[in-house]
Coordinates of C-alpha atoms in Angstrom, one line a residue:
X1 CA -20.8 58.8 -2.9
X2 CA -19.9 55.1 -3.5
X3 CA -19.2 55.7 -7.2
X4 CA -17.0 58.8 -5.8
X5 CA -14.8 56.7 -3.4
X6 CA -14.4 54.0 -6.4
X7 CA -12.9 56.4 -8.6
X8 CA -10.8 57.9 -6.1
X9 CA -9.6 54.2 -5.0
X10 CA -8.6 53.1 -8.4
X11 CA -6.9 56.7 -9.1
X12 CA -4.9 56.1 -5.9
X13 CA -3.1 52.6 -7.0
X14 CA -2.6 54.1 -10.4
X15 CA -0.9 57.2 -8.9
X16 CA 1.2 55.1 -6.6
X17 CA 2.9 53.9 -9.6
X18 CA 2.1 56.4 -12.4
X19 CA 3.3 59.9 -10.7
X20 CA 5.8 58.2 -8.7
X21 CA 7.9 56.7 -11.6
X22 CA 7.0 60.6 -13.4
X23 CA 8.7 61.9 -10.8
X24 CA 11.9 59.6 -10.7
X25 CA 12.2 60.2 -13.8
X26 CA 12.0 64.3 -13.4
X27 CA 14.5 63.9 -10.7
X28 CA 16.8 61.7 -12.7
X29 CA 16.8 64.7 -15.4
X30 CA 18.2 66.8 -12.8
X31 CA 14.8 68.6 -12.7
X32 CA 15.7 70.3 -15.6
X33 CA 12.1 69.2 -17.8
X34 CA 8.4 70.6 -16.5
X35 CA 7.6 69.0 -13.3
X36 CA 4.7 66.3 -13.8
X37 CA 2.8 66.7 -10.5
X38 CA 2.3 70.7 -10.5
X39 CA -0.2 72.9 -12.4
X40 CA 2.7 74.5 -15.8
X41 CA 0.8 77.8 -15.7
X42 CA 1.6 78.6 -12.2
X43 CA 5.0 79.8 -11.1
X44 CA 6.7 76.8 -9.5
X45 CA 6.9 78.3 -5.9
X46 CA 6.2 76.9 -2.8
X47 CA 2.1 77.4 -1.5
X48 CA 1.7 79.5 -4.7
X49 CA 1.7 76.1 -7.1
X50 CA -1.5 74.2 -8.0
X51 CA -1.6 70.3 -8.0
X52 CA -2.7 68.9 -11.5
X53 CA -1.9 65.2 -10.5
X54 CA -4.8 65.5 -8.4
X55 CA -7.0 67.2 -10.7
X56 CA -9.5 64.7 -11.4
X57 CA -9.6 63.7 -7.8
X58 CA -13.0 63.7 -6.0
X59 CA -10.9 64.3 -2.6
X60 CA -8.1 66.2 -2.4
X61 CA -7.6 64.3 1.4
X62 CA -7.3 61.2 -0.8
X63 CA -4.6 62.2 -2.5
X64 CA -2.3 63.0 0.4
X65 CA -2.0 59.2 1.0
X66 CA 0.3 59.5 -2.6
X67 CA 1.7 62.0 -1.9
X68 CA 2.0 64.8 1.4
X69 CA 3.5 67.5 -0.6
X70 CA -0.5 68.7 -1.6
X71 CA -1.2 70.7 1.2
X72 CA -3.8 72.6 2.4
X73 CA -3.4 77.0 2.1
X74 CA -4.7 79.8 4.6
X75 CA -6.8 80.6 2.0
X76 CA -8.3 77.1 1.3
X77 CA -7.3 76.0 -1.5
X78 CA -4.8 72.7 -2.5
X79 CA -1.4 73.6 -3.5
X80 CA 1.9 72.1 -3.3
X81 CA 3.9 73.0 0.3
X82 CA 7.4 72.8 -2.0
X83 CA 9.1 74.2 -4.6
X84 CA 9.2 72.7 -8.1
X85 CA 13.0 72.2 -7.6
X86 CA 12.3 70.0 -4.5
X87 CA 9.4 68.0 -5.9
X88 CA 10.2 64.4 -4.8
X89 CA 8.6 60.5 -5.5
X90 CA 7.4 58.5 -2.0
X91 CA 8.3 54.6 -3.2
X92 CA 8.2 54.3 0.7
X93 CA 4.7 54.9 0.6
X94 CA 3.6 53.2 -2.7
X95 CA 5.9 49.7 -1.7
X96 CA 4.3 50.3 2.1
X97 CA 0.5 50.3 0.1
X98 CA 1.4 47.7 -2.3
X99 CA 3.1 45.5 -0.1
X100 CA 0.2 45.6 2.5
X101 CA -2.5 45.2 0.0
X102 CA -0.4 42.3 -1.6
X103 CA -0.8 40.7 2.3
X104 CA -3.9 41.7 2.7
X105 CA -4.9 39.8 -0.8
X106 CA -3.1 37.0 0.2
X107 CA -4.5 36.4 3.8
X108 CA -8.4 36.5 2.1
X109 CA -7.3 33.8 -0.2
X110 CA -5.6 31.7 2.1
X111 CA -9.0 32.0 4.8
X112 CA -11.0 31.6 1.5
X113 CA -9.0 28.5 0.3
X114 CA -8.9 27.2 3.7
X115 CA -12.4 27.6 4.2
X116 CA -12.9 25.9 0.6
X117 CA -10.5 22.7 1.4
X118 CA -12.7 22.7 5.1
X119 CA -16.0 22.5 3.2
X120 CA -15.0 20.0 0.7
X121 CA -13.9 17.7 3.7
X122 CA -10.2 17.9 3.3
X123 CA -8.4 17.6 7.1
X124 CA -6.1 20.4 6.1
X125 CA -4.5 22.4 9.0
X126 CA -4.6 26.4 8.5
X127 CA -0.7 26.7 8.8
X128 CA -0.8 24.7 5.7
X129 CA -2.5 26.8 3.7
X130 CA -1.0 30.0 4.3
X131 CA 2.9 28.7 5.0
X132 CA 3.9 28.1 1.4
X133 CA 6.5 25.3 2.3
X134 CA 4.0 23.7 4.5
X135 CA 1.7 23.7 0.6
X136 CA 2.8 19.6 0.5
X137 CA 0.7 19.3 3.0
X138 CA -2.1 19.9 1.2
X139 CA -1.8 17.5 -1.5
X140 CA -1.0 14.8 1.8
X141 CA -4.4 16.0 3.5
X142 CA -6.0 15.3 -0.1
X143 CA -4.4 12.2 0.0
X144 CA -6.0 11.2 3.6
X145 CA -9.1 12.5 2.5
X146 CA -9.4 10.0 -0.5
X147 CA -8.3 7.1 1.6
X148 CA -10.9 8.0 4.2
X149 CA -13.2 7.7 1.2
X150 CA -11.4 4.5 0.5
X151 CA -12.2 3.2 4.0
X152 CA -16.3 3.4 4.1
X153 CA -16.5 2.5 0.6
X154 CA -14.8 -0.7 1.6
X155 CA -16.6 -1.4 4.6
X156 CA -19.6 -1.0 2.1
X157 CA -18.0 -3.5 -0.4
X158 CA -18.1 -0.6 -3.4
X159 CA -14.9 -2.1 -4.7
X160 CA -15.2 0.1 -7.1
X161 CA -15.6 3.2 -5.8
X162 CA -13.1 2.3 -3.2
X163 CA -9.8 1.6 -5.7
X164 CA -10.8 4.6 -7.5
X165 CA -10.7 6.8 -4.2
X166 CA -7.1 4.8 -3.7
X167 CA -6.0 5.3 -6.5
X168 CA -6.4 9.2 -6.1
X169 CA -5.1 9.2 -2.7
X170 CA -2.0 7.7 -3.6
X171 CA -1.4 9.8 -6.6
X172 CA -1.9 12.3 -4.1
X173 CA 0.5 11.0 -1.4
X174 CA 2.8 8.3 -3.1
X175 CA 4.6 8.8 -0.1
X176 CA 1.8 7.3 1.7
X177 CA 3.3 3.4 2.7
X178 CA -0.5 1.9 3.7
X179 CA -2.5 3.7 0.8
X180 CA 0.3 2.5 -2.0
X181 CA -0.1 -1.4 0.2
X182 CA -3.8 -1.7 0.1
X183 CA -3.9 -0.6 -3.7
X184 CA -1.6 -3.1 -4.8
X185 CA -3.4 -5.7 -2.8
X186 CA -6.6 -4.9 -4.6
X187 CA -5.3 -3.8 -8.3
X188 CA -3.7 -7.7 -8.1
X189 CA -6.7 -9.3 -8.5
X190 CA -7.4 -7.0 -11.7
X191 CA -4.0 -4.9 -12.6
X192 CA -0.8 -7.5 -12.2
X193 CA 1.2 -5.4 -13.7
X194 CA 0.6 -2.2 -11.8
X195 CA 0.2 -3.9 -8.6
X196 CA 4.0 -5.3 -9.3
X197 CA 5.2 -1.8 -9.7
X198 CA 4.0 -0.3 -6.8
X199 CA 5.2 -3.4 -4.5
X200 CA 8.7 -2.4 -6.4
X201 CA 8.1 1.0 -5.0
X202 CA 7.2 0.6 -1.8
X203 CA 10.4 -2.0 -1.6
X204 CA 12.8 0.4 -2.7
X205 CA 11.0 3.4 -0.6
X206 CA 10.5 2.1 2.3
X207 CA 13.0 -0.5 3.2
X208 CA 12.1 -0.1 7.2
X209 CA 8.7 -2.3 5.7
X210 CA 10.7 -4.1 3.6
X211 CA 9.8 -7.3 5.0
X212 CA 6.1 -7.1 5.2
X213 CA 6.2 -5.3 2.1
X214 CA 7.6 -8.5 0.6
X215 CA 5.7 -11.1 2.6
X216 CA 2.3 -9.0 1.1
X217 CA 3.6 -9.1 -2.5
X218 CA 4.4 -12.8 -1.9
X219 CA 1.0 -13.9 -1.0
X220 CA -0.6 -11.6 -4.0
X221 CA 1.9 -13.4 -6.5
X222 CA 0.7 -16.8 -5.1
X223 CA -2.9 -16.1 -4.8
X224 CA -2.8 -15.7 -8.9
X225 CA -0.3 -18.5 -9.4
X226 CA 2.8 -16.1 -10.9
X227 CA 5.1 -18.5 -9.1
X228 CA 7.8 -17.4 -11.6
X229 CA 7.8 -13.7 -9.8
X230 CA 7.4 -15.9 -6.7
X231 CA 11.0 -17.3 -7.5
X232 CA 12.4 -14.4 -8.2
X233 CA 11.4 -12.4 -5.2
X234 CA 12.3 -15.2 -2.6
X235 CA 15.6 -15.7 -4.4
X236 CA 16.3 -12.3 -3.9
X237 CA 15.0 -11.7 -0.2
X238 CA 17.3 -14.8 1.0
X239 CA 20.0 -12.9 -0.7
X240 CA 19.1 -9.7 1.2
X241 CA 17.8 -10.4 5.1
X242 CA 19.7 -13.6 6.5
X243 CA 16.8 -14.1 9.3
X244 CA 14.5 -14.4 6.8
X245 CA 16.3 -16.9 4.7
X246 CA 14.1 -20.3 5.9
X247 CA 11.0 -18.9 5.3
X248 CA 11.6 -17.9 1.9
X249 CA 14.1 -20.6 1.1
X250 CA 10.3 -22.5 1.5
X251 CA 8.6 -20.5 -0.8
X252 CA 11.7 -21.1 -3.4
X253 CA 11.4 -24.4 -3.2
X254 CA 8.1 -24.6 -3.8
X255 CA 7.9 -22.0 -6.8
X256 CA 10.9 -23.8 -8.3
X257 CA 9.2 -27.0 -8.1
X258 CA 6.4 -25.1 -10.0
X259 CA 7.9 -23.9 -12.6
X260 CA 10.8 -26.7 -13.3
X261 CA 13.1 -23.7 -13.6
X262 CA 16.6 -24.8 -12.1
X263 CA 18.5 -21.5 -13.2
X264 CA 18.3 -20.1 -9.3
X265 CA 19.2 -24.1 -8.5
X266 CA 22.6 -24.2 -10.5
X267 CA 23.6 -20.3 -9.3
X268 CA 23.3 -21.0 -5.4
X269 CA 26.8 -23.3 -4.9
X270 CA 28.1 -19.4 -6.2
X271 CA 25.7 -16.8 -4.7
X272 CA 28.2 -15.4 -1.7
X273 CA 25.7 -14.2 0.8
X274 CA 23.9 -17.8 1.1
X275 CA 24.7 -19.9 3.9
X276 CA 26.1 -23.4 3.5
X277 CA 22.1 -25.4 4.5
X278 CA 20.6 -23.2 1.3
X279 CA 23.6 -24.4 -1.3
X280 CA 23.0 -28.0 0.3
X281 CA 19.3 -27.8 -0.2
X282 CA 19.3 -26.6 -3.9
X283 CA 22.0 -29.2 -4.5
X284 CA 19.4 -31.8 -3.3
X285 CA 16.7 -30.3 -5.3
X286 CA 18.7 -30.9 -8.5
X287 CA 19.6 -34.5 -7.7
X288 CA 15.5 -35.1 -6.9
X289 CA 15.1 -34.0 -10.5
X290 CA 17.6 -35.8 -12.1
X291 CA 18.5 -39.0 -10.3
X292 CA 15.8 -41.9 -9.8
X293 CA 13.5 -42.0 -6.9
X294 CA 15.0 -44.8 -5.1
X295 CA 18.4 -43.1 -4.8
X296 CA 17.1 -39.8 -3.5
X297 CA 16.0 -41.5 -1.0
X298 CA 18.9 -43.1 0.1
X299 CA 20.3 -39.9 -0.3
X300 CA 18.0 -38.5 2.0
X301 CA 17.4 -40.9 4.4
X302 CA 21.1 -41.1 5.2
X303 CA 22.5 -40.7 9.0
X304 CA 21.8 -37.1 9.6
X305 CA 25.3 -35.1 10.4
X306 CA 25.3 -33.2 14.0
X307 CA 24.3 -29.3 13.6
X308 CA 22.6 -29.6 10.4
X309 CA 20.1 -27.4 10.0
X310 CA 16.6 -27.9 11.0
X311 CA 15.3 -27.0 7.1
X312 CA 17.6 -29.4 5.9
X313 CA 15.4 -31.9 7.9
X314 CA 12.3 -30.1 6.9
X315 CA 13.4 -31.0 2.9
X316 CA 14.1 -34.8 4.0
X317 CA 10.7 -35.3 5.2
X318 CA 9.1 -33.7 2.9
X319 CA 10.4 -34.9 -0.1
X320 CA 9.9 -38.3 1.6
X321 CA 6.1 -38.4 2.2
X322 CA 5.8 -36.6 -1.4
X323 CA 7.8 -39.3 -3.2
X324 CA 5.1 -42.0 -1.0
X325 CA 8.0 -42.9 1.1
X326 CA 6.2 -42.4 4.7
X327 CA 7.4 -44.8 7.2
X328 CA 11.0 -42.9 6.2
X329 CA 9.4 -39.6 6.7
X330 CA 7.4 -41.1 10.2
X331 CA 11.2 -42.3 11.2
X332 CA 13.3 -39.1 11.3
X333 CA 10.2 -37.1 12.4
X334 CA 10.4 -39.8 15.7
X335 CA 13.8 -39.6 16.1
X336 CA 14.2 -35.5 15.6
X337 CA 11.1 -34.1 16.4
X338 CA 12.7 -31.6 18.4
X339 CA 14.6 -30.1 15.9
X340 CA 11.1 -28.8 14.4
X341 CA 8.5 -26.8 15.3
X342 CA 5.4 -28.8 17.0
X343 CA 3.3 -27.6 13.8
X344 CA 5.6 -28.9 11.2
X345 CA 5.8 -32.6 12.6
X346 CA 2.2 -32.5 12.8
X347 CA 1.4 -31.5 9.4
X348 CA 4.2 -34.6 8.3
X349 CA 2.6 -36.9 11.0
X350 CA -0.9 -37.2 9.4
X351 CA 0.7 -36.4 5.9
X352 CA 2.6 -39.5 6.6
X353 CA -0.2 -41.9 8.3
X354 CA -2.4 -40.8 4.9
X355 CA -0.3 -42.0 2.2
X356 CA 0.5 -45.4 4.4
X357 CA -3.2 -45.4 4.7
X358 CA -3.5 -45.6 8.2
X359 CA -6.7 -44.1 8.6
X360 CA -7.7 -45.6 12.5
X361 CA -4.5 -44.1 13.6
X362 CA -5.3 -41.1 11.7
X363 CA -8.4 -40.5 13.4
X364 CA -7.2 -41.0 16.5
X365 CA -4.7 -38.5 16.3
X366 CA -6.6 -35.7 14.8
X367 CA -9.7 -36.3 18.0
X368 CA -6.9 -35.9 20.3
X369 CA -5.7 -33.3 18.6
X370 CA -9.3 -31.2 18.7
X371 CA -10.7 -32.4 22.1
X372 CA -8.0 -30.2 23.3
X373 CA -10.2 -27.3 24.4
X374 CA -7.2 -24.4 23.3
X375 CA -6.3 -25.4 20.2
X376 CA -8.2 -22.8 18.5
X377 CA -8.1 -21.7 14.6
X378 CA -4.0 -22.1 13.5
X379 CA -4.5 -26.2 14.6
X380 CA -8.2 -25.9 12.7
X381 CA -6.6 -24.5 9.7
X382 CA -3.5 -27.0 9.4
X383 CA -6.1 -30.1 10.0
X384 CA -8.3 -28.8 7.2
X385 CA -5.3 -28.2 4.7
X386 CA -4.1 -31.7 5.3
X387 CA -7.7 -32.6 4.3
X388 CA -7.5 -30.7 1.1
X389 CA -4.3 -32.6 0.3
X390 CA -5.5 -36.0 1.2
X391 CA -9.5 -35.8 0.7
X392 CA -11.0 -37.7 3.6
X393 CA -15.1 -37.4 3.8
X394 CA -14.7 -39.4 7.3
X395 CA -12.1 -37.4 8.8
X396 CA -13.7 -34.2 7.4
X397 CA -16.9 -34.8 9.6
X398 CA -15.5 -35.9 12.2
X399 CA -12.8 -32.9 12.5
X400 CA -16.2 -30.7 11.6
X401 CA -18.7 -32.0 14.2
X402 CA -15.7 -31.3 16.9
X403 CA -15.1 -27.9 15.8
X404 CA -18.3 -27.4 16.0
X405 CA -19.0 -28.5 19.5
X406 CA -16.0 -26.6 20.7
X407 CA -15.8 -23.5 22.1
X408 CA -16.2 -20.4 20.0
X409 CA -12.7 -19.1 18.1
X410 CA -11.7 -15.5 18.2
X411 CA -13.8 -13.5 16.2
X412 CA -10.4 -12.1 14.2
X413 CA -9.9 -15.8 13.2
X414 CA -13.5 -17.0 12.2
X415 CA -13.1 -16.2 8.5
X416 CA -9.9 -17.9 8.0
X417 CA -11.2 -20.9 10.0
X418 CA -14.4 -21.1 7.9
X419 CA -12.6 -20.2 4.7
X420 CA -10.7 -23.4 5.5
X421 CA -13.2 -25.9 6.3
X422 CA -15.2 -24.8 3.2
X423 CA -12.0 -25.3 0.8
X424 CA -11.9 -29.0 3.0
X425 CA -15.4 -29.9 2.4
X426 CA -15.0 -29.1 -1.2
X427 CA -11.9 -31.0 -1.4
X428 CA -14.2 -34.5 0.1
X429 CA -16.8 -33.3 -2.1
X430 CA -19.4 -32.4 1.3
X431 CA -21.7 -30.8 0.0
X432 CA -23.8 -30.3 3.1
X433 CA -20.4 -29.0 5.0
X434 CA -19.7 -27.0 2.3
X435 CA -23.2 -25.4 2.4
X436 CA -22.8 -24.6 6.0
X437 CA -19.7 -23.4 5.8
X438 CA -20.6 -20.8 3.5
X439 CA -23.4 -19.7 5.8
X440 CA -21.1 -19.8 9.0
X441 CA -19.0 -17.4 6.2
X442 CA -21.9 -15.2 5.7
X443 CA -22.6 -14.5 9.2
X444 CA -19.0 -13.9 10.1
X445 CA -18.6 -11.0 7.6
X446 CA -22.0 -9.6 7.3
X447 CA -22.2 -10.4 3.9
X448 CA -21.7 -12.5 1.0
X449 CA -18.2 -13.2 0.0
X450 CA -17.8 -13.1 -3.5
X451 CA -16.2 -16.0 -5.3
X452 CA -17.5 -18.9 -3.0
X453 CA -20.1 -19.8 -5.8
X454 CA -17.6 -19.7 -8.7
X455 CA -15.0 -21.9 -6.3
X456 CA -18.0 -24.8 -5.5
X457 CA -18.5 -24.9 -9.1
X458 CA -14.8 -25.6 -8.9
X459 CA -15.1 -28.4 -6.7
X460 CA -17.8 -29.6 -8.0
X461 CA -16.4 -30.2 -12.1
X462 CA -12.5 -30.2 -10.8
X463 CA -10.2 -30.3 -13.7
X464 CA -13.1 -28.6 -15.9
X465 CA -13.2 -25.4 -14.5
X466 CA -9.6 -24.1 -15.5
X467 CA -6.7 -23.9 -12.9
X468 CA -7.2 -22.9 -9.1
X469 CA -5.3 -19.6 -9.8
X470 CA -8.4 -18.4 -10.9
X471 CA -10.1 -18.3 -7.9
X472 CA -7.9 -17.8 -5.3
X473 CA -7.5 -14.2 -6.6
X474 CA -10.9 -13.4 -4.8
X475 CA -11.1 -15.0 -2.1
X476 CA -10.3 -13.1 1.3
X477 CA -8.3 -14.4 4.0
X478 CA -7.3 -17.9 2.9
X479 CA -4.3 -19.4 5.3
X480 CA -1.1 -19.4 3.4
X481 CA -1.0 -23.4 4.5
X482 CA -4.6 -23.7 2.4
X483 CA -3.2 -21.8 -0.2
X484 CA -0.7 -24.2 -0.8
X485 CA -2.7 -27.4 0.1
X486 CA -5.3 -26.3 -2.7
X487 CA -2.3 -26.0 -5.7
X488 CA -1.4 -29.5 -4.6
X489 CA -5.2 -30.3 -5.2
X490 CA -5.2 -29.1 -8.6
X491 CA -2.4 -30.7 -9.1
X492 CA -4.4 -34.1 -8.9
X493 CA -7.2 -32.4 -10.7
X494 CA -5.3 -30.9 -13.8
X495 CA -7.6 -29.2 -16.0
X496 CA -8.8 -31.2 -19.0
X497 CA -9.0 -34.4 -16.9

């Protein structure tokens, strides 16, 4: 019966096609050739003409569904209810069959493939499947599916694993703004070159982010040391977003410093969308190069004008204390301390007090500064940078023993904090700190952090490890401020020496 209903149902989508298009074609020839469907040795006449189309047929019934012409006689048997002059095709019925098997076949694979993308894991929504311009989708809910991965392999610290599932996602989704972010944060410890590309992308793509996008990029250039890219990208971003322009007129300065390139210098007095304080402050830059370090600072240390702005005053004193001029720098920070943030004339204060030596005064400062209960990490952090900077083993235990004592930072700040005070204790060559900081480190993540050997070997031989780019690559959240405080370290360590 089965094998009967087969060969039926395959007859019946052959005729649908087969004996319709014979009989378009019969009716195209104006009826004037034999007519396909009906038996040639029987007369042509209505109810007195066999069927031959449905000779092989296991069920005449069947048939009817092709065509309702085959009727059934008084007498019983199957013949055709026309003439042969009024045989006809039904495209109505074979385009009605074919179109609803056609939806029929694609509803099972759309429940088949959405119950395949389900299984898999994929968070695909059902209208996504079936709704072909809703397909993108699908490659987007591959994309989330892969960062998901991404996520716990992470947490699990299968690097790995996690910037191969990344990888994927984004490939996926390179629309996705976060996945393309954390893979270029992790590829620039390994891929430079790609992680440069997609921070171009993401630049260009999504210019609503543009700012963070850039400030990301900027730390990943610094962490390896590319402070050429460093120069170029904050050249460009004070060119592009005005209320940005301090901040990264900062970061020029110090890449430029870097790499003793004056190119951006000499184009700023004709770069139109600069303001007048930037022009003035590469103009300043080029005289510290070229002119001796006694007139600089005459330069520099000149009656300030009224409204000048407060980086302006930020270069003076900075370029002061760096050339070992402090009592200058201690000066204008007394007499225009409220031009700058509270943070900045800190940092200069005990910048100042170390290269005059000061040390009692020093220490007084800084136990004021951390017997104040609120302080917390930021005030930690910019202490233990100035430490790096100016190595103090004194200072370092005594800033140590009072963080210690104090109350407990937020947990969202610990690792920075810690990741500070080792860097400091390394700097003063504490060994015991250093040790404890790493532990502290270790119980704030949950796990080793990877690098921390590699960078006390650093402190340990400095100058006959290689340079600190090396390390800072792979070590998790370090404080911009430390970054910086530990090039200036190297720089009094060069390798070789």
């Amino acid at each position: 019966m089965a094998a009967r209903w087969l060969g039926d149902w395959g007859r019946f989508w052959w005729a649908l096609a087969a004996l319709n298009l014979s009989k378009t074609l019969y009716v195209a020839r104006r009826r004037r050739s034999r007519c396909p469907c009906q038996c040639p040795s029987d007369s042509g006449l209505a109810w007195k003409t066999g069927c031959e189309a449905m000779a092989l047929w296991n069920s005449p019934a069947r048939f009817r569904r092709v065509c309702p012409l085959l009727k059934k006689a008084p007498g019983g048997s199957w013949v055709c209810s026309v003439n042969a002059a009024e045989v006809r095709p039904f495209w109505g019925r074979a385009a009605a069959w074919f179109g609803g098997a056609v939806v029929a076949l694609c509803f099972v694979c759309v429940v088949l493939s959405f119950g395949f993308l389900r299984t898999v894991g994929y968070p695909v929504r059902f209208a996504s499947v079936a709704w072909p311009p809703a397909w993108h989708e699908i490659r987007e809910a591959r994309g989330r599916y892969f960062f998901q991965k991404a996520e716990v392999a992470l947490r699990a610290n299968r690097m790995g694993e996690a910037l191969l599932s990344l990888e994927q996602s984004y490939q996926l989704d390179p629309r996705a703004y976060l996945t393309g972010r954390i893979l270029a944060q992790l590829w620039q410890m390994s891929e430079s070159d790609q992680s440069n590309q997609i921070y171009r992308k993401l630049m260009t793509e999504h210019p609503e982010q543009r700012t963070q996008t850039a400030m990301a990029w900027h730390l990943g250039l610094l962490s390896r040391g590319d402070f050429k890219s460093v120069e170029g990208l904050a050249w460009e971003r004070m060119n592009a977003d005005p209320t940005q322009t301090s901040a990264w007129l900062n970061a020029f300065m110090i890449a430029s410093r870097r790499t003793r390139d004056d190119t951006f210098l000499k184009k700023a007095p004709t770069a139109a969308t600069l303001p007048d304080f930037v022009k003035q402050a590469c103009a300043w830059e080029l005289e510290t190069r070229r002119d001796p370090p006694e007139q600089v600072r005459r330069l520099l240390t000149a009656p300030i004008p009224a409204g000048e702005d407060p980086y302006l005053l930020y270069y003076r004193i900075e370029w002061l204390i760096g050339a070992g001029y402090g009592g200058d720098a201690l000066f204008q920070i007394d007499h225009e301390q409220d031009r700058l943030p509270a943070s900045d004339c800190l940092r200069f204060s005990l910048d100042a007090y170390s290269v005059l030596g000061w040390q009692s005064i020093l220490q007084h400062q800084v136990g004021q500064l951390l017997s104040a209960r609120s302080s917390g990490a930021p005030l930690f952090e910019l202490i233990c940078a100035h430490l790096i900077r100016y190595p103090n083993a004194a200072l370092l235990a005594q800033t140590a023993d009072t963080f210690e004592r104090g109350p407990p930072i937020p947990e969202d700040q610990r690792l920075g904090a810690y990741m500070s005070l080792f860097c400091a204790a390394g700097a003063a060559g504490d060994w015991k700190r250093l040790q404890a900081a790493e532990t502290a480190l270790k119980g704030t993540s949950g796990r080793g952090i990877a690098g921390l050997d590699t960078l006390e070997r650093y402190f340990r031989a400095p100058g006959r490890n290689g340079p600190i780019e090396r390390f800072l690559r792979i070590l998790p959240s370090l404080p911009i401020d430390v970054t910086y405080a530990l090039y200036a370290y190297s720089d009094s360590h060069p390798p070789g020496k």
